[in-house]
Every structure is written in C-alpha cells, then in structure tokens.
Coordinates of C-alpha atoms and ligand atoms in Angstrom, one line a residue:
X17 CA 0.0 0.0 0.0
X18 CA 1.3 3.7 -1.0
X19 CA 1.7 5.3 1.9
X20 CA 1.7 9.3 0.7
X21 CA 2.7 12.2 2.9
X22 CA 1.9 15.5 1.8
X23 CA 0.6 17.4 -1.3
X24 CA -2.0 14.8 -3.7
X25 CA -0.7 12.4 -5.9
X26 CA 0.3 13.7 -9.6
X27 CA 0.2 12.1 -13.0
X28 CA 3.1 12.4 -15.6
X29 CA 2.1 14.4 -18.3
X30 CA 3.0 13.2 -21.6
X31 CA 5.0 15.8 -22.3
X32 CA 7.2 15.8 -19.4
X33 CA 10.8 15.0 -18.9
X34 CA 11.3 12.4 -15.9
X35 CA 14.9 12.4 -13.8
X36 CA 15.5 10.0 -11.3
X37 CA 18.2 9.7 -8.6
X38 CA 18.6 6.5 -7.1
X39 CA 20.6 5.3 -4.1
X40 CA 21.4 1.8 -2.4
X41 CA 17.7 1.6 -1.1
X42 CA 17.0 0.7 -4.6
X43 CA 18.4 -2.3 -4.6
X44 CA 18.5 -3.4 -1.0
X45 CA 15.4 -5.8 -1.7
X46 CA 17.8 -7.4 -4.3
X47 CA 20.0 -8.5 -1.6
X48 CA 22.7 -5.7 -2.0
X49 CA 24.0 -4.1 1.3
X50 CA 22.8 -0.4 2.0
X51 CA 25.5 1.7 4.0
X52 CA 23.6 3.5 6.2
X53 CA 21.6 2.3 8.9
X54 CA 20.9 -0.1 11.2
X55 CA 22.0 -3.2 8.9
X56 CA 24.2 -0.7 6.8
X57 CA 28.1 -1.0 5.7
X58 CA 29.6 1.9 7.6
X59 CA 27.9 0.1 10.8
X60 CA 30.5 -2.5 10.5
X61 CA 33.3 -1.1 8.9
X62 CA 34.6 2.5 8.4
X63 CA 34.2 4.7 5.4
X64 CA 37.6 6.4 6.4
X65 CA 39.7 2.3 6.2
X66 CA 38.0 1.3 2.5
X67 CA 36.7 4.0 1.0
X68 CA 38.7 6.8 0.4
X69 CA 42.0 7.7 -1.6
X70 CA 44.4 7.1 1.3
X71 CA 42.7 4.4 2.6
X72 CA 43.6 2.9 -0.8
X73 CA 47.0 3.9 -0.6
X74 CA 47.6 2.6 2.9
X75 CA 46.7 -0.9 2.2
X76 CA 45.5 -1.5 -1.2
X77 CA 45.0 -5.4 -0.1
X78 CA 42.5 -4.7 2.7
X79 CA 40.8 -2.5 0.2
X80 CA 40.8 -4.9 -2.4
X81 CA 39.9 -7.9 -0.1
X82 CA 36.5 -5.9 1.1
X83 CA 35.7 -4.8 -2.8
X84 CA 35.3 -8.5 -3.5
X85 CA 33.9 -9.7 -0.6
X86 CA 31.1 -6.8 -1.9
X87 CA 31.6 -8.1 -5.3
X88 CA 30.7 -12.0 -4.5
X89 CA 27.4 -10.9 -2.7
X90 CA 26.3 -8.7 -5.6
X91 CA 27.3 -11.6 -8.3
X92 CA 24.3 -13.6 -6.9
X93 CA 21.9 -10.9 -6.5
X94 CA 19.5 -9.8 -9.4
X95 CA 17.4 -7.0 -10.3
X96 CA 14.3 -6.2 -7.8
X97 CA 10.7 -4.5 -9.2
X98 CA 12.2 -1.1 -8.7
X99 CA 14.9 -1.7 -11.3
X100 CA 12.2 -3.3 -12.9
X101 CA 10.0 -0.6 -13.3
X102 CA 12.3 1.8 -13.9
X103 CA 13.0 0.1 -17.5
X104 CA 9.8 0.4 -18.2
X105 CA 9.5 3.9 -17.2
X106 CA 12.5 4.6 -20.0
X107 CA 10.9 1.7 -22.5
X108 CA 7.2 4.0 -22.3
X109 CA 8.6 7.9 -21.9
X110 CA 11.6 7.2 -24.8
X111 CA 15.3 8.3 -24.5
X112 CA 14.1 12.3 -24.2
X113 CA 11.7 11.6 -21.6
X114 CA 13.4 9.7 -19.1
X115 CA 17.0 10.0 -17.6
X116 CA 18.4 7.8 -14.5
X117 CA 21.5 8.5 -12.3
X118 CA 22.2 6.1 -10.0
X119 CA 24.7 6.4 -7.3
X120 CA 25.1 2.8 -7.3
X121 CA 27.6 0.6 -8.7
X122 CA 26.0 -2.3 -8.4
X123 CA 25.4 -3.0 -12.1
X124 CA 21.5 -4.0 -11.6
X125 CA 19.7 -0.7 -13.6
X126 CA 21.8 -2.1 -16.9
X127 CA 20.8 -5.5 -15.8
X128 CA 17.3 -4.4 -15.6
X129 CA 17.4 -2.8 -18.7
X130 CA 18.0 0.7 -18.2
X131 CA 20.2 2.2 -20.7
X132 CA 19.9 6.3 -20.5
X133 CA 21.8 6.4 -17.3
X134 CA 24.7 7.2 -15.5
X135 CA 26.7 5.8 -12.6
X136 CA 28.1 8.8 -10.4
X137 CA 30.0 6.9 -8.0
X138 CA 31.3 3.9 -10.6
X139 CA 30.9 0.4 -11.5
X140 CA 32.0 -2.5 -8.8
X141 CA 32.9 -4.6 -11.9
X142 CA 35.2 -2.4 -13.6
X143 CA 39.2 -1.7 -12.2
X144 CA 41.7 0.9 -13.9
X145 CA 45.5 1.0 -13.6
X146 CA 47.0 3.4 -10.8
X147 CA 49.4 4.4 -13.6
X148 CA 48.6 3.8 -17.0
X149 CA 45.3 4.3 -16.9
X150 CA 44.3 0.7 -18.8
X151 CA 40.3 0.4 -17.8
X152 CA 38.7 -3.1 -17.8
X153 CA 35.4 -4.8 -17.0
X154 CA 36.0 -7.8 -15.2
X155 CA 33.0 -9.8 -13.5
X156 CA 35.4 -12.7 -12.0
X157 CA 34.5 -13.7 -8.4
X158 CA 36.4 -14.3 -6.4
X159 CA 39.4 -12.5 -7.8
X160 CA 42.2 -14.4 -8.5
X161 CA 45.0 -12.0 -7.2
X162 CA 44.3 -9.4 -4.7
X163 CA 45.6 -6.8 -5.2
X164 CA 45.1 -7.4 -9.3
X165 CA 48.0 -6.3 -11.1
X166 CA 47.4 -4.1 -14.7
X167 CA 48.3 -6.4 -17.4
X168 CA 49.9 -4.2 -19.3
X169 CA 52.3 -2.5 -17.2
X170 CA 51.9 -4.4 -14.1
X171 CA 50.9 -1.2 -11.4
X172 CA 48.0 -1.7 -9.1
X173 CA 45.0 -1.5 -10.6
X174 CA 41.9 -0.2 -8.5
X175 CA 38.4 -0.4 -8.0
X176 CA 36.6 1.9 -11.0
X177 CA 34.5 3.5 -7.6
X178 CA 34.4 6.8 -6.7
X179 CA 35.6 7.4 -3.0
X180 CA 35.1 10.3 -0.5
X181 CA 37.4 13.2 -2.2
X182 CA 37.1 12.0 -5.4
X183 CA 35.2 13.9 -8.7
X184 CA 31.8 11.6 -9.3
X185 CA 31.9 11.0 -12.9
X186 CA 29.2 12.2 -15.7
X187 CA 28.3 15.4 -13.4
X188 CA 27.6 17.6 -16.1
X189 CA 25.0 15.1 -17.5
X190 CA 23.6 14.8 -14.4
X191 CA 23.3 18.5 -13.3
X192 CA 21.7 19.8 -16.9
X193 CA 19.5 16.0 -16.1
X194 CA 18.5 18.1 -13.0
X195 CA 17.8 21.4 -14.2
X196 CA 15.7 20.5 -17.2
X197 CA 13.2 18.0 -15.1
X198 CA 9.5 18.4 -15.2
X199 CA 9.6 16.0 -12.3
X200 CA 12.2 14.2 -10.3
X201 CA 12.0 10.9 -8.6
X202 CA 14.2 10.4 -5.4
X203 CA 14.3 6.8 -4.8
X204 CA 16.2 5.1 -1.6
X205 CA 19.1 7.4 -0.9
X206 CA 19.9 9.4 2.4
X207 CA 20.4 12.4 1.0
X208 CA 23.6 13.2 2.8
X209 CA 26.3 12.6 0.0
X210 CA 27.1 15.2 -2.1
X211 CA 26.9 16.4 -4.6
X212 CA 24.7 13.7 -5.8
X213 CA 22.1 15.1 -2.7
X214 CA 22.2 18.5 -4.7
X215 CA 20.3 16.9 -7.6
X216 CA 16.8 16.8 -6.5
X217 CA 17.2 20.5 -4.7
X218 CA 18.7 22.0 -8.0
X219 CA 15.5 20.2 -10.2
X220 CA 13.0 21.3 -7.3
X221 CA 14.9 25.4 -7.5
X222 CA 14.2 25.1 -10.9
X223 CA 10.4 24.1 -11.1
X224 CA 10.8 19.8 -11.4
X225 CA 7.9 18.1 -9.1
X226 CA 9.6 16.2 -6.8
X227 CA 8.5 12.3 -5.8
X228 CA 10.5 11.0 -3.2
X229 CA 10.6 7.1 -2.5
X230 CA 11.9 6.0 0.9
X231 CA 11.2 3.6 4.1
X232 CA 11.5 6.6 5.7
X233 CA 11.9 10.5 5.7
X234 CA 15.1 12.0 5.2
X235 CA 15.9 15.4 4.6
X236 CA 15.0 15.7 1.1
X237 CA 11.2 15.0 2.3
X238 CA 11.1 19.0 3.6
X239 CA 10.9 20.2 0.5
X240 CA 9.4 16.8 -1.8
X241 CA 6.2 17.3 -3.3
X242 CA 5.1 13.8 -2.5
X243 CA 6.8 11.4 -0.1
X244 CA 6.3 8.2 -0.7
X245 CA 7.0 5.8 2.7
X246 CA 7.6 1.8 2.2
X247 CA 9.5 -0.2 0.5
X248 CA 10.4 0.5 -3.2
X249 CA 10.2 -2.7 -4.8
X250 CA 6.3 -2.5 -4.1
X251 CA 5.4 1.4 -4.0
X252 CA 7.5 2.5 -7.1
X253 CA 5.3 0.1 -9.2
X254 CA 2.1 0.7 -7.6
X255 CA 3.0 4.4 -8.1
X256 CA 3.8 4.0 -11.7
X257 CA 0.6 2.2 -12.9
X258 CA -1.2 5.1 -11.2
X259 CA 0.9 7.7 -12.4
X260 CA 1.9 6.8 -16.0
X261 CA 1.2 9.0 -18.9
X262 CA -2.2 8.1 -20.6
X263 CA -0.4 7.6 -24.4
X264 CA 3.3 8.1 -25.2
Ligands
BJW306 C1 14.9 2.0 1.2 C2 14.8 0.6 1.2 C3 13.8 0.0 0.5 C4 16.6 1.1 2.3 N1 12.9 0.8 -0.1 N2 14.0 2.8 0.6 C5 33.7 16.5 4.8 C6 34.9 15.7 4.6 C7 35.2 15.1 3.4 C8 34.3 15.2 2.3 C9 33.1 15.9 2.6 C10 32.9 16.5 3.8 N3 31.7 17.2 3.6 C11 31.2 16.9 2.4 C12 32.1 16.2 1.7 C13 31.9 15.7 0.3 C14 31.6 14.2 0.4 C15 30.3 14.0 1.2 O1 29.2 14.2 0.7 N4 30.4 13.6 2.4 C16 29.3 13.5 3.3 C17 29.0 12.1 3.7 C18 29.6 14.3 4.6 N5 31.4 13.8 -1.0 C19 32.4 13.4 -1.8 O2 33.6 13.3 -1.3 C20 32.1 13.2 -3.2 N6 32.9 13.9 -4.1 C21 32.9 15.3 -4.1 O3 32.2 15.9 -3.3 O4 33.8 15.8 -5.0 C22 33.7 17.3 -5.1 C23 32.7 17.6 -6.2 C24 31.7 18.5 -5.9 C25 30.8 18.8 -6.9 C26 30.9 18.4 -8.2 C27 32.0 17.6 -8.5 C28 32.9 17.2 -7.5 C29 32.3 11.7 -3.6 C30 31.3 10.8 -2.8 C31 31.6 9.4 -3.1 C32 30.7 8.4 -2.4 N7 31.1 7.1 -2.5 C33 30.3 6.0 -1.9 C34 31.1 4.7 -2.1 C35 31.0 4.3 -3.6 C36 31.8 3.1 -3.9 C37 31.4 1.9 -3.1 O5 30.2 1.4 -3.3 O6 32.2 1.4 -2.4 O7 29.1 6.0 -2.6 S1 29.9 6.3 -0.2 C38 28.3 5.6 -0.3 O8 27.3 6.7 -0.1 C39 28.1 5.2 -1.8 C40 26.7 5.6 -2.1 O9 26.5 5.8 -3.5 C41 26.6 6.9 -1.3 C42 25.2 7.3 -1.0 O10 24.5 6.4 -0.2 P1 23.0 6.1 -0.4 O11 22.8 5.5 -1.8 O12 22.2 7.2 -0.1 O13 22.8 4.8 0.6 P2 22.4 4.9 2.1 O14 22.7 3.5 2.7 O15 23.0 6.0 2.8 O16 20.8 5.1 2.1 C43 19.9 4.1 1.7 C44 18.5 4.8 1.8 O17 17.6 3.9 1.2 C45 18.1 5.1 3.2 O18 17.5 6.4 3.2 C46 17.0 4.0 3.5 O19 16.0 4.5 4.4 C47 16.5 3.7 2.1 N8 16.1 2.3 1.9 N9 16.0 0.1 1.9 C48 13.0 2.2 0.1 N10 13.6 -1.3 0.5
ZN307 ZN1 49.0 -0.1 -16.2

C-alpha cells in the first residue's frame, strides 16, 4: 500500500521530462548491502579504512579484499521491481523523456534494462591502472589476485569507484539532467552525500515536481512534493501504474 505524505498524488504528463536519482535503497530488496543504517556498511566497517583515496593507498590489499567480498554478494543478486520498473519507465517515456543516475555501482539498472543512465559513483565490476590508466570490466568472483596487477604494465589496478574526495563522474549530464526535469523521482538514498544530494534540490529550484521514495523521511522530504514511505520494490510500481502517462 502507498503510503503518501503530503501534497496529492500527480500524474506524468506526456510531455514531461522524468529524472531519477537512485541510491542503495533501490536495490536493497535485491540482496545488495545499503550503508547506512541499522544493517548498513559503515555500521561495520569504516568509510575512512576502505573508502577513500588514502585508505587505498595505505593498504591496497584490505581494500581490495572488502571490494570482493562486496563483489561475491552482488554476483548472486538480481534486479528487484524497482529496477524493474524503472526500465519500463525509460521503455514507455523514450530516451528524451526519461533519464536515470544512479549512485550505485552495483550494475543491476543495466541489468534491468535501463540504458539512459549514469553511474556517479562507478561500477564495482570495472578496475583501472593506478598508472597507466588501462580500464577493464572484469565480473570474475572471487578475484584471482588481490591486489590485481594491470596487465599491461603491471601497477596496481583499482576499484573503477568513486571514493570520498574523489570527482563523481558524468556530473555535467547529471546537473543539466537536474535542471531540465518536469519531475524528479528520489528513490532510496539518504540524501547526505554530495553532490549527488544537490540533484533533487537543483530540479526542485528550478520548477521539477519532486517524488521521493523511501522507508522513511530523510531530509529531502522538507521540500518533496510527494513522499512516498515503504518499501520501493512495491510502491514505485504501484506508483507507476497510477501515475503513467495516458499515451506516449
Ligand atoms: C529503502 C529501502 C527500501 C533502504 N525501499 N528505501 C567532509 C569531509 C570530506 C568530504 C566531505 C565533507 N563534507 C562533504 C564532503 C563531500 C563528500 C560527502 O558528501 N560527504 C558527506 C557524507 C559528509 N562527497 C564526496 O567526497 C564526493 N565527491 C565530491 O564531493 O567531490 C567534489 C565535487 C563536488 C561537486 C561536483 C564535483 C565534485 C564523492 C562521494 C563518493 C561516495 N562514495 C560512496 C562509495 C562508492 C563506492 C562503493 O560502493 O564502495 O558511494 S559512499 C556511499 O554513499 C556510496 C553511495 O553511493 C553513497 C550514497 O549512499 P545512499 O545510496 O544514499 O545509501 P544509504 O545507505 O545512505 O541510504 C539508503 C537509503 O535507502 C536510506 O534512506 C534508507 O531508508 C533507504 N532504503 N531500503 C526504500 N527497500
Ligand atoms: Zn598499467
């Protein structure tokens, strides 16, 4: 059951552009670890140790040992209703009415089907040399040498993540995503790591209706148009049969 805080429930209008942001919540009924929160990541292990630049640095092993202990779990997990859906929102509004950025790096929106997208924070299964910048996808699990070695130069090749002081990648795709939006749909993210959290405020400063999709409030639910409580696997379908665009 949609459970809908504040303002009535809107329909997409078939000539509206649709943005959505998407965070781990998205695909935590898949089976993939969120990171905050009670069964969350960063409540077992710290952000500072694995993922940042230094952290890397430090001990590339211990880095590289918890990227594919992350990497084994995600192997088995599949795309959830939510990922689902969100195919089919890009399948019925066509490539200039739909755009997804995901801060996940989990893979599952390409698995799902989702193809106008773009990963902020990375891809878990791809790895770049530390100094010759030779980029590969690689979906082996377990690794077979940790820390993996570029095979053409034979430097340390890392995780193709993006860490805490590092530049999230396609920002400028995602910020004009953000300003053009007729409406923007928030869908299981805290809100608390930037700039990625900017998105949704710089569509709703610039006129987008804002649909946020969460087991709970966080503080991009002051300013939502609709907040939409449970979990996403069930209320992003039920809202998208109700909301969909009579023809397009
Ligand atoms: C459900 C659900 C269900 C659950 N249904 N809902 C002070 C010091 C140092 C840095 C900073 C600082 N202050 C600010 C910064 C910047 C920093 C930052 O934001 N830090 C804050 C945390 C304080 N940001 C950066 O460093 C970024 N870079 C940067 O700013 O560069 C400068 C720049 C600025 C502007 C333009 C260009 C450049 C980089 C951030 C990189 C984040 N990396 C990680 C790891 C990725 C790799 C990996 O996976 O290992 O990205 S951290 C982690 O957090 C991951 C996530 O993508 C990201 C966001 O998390 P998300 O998705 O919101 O997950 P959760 O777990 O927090 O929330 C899940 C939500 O779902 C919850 O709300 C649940 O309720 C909900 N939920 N199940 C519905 N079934
Ligand atoms: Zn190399």
């Amino acid at each position: 059951m949609l459970l809908l805080i504040g303002g009535t429930m809107r329909k997409i209008d078939v000539s509206d552009v649709v943005v959505a942001l998407t965070g781990a919540g998205v695909s935590a009924e898949s089976g993939v670890p969120t990171f905050r929160g009670e069964d969350g990541l960063w409540q077992r292990y710290r952000a500072e140790d694995l993922a940042t630049p230094s952290a890397f640095m430090r001990d590339p092993k211990l880095v590289w040992e918890w990227y594919d202990w992350r990497r084994g779990l995600i192997a088995k997990c599949k795309p959830n209703r939510a990922h689902l859906t969100l195919a089919e929102i890009e399948q019925t509004l066509g490539p200039d009415g739909f755009f997804l950025i995901t801060q996940n790096v989990d893979g599952l929106h390409h698995a799902a089907g989702s193809r106008q997208l773009v990963e902020i924070h990375g891809d878990i299964w791809r790895m770049w040399c530390v100094r010759c910048g030779y980029e590969v996808e690689d979906h082996t699990v377990p690794l077979p040498e940790l820390p993996p070695k570029c095979p053409r130069c034979g430097a340390l090749m890392r995780p193709g993540v993006v860490w805490f002081g590092e530049t999230p990648m396609g920002m400028d795709r995602a910020f004009a995503a953000a300003r053009t939006a007729d409406m923007f749909l928030v869908i299981g993210t805290s809100g608390v790591v930037y700039p990625a959290a900017e998105l949704p405020t710089i569509a709703h400063k610039a006129g987008a209706y804002v649909v946020e999709f969460n087991l709970k409030r966080t503080p991009i639910s002051s300013y939502a148009d609709e907040v939409i409580l449970g979990p996403v696997g069930e209320t992003l379908p039920e809202w998208w049969e109700k909301a969909r665009p009579e023809s397009r």
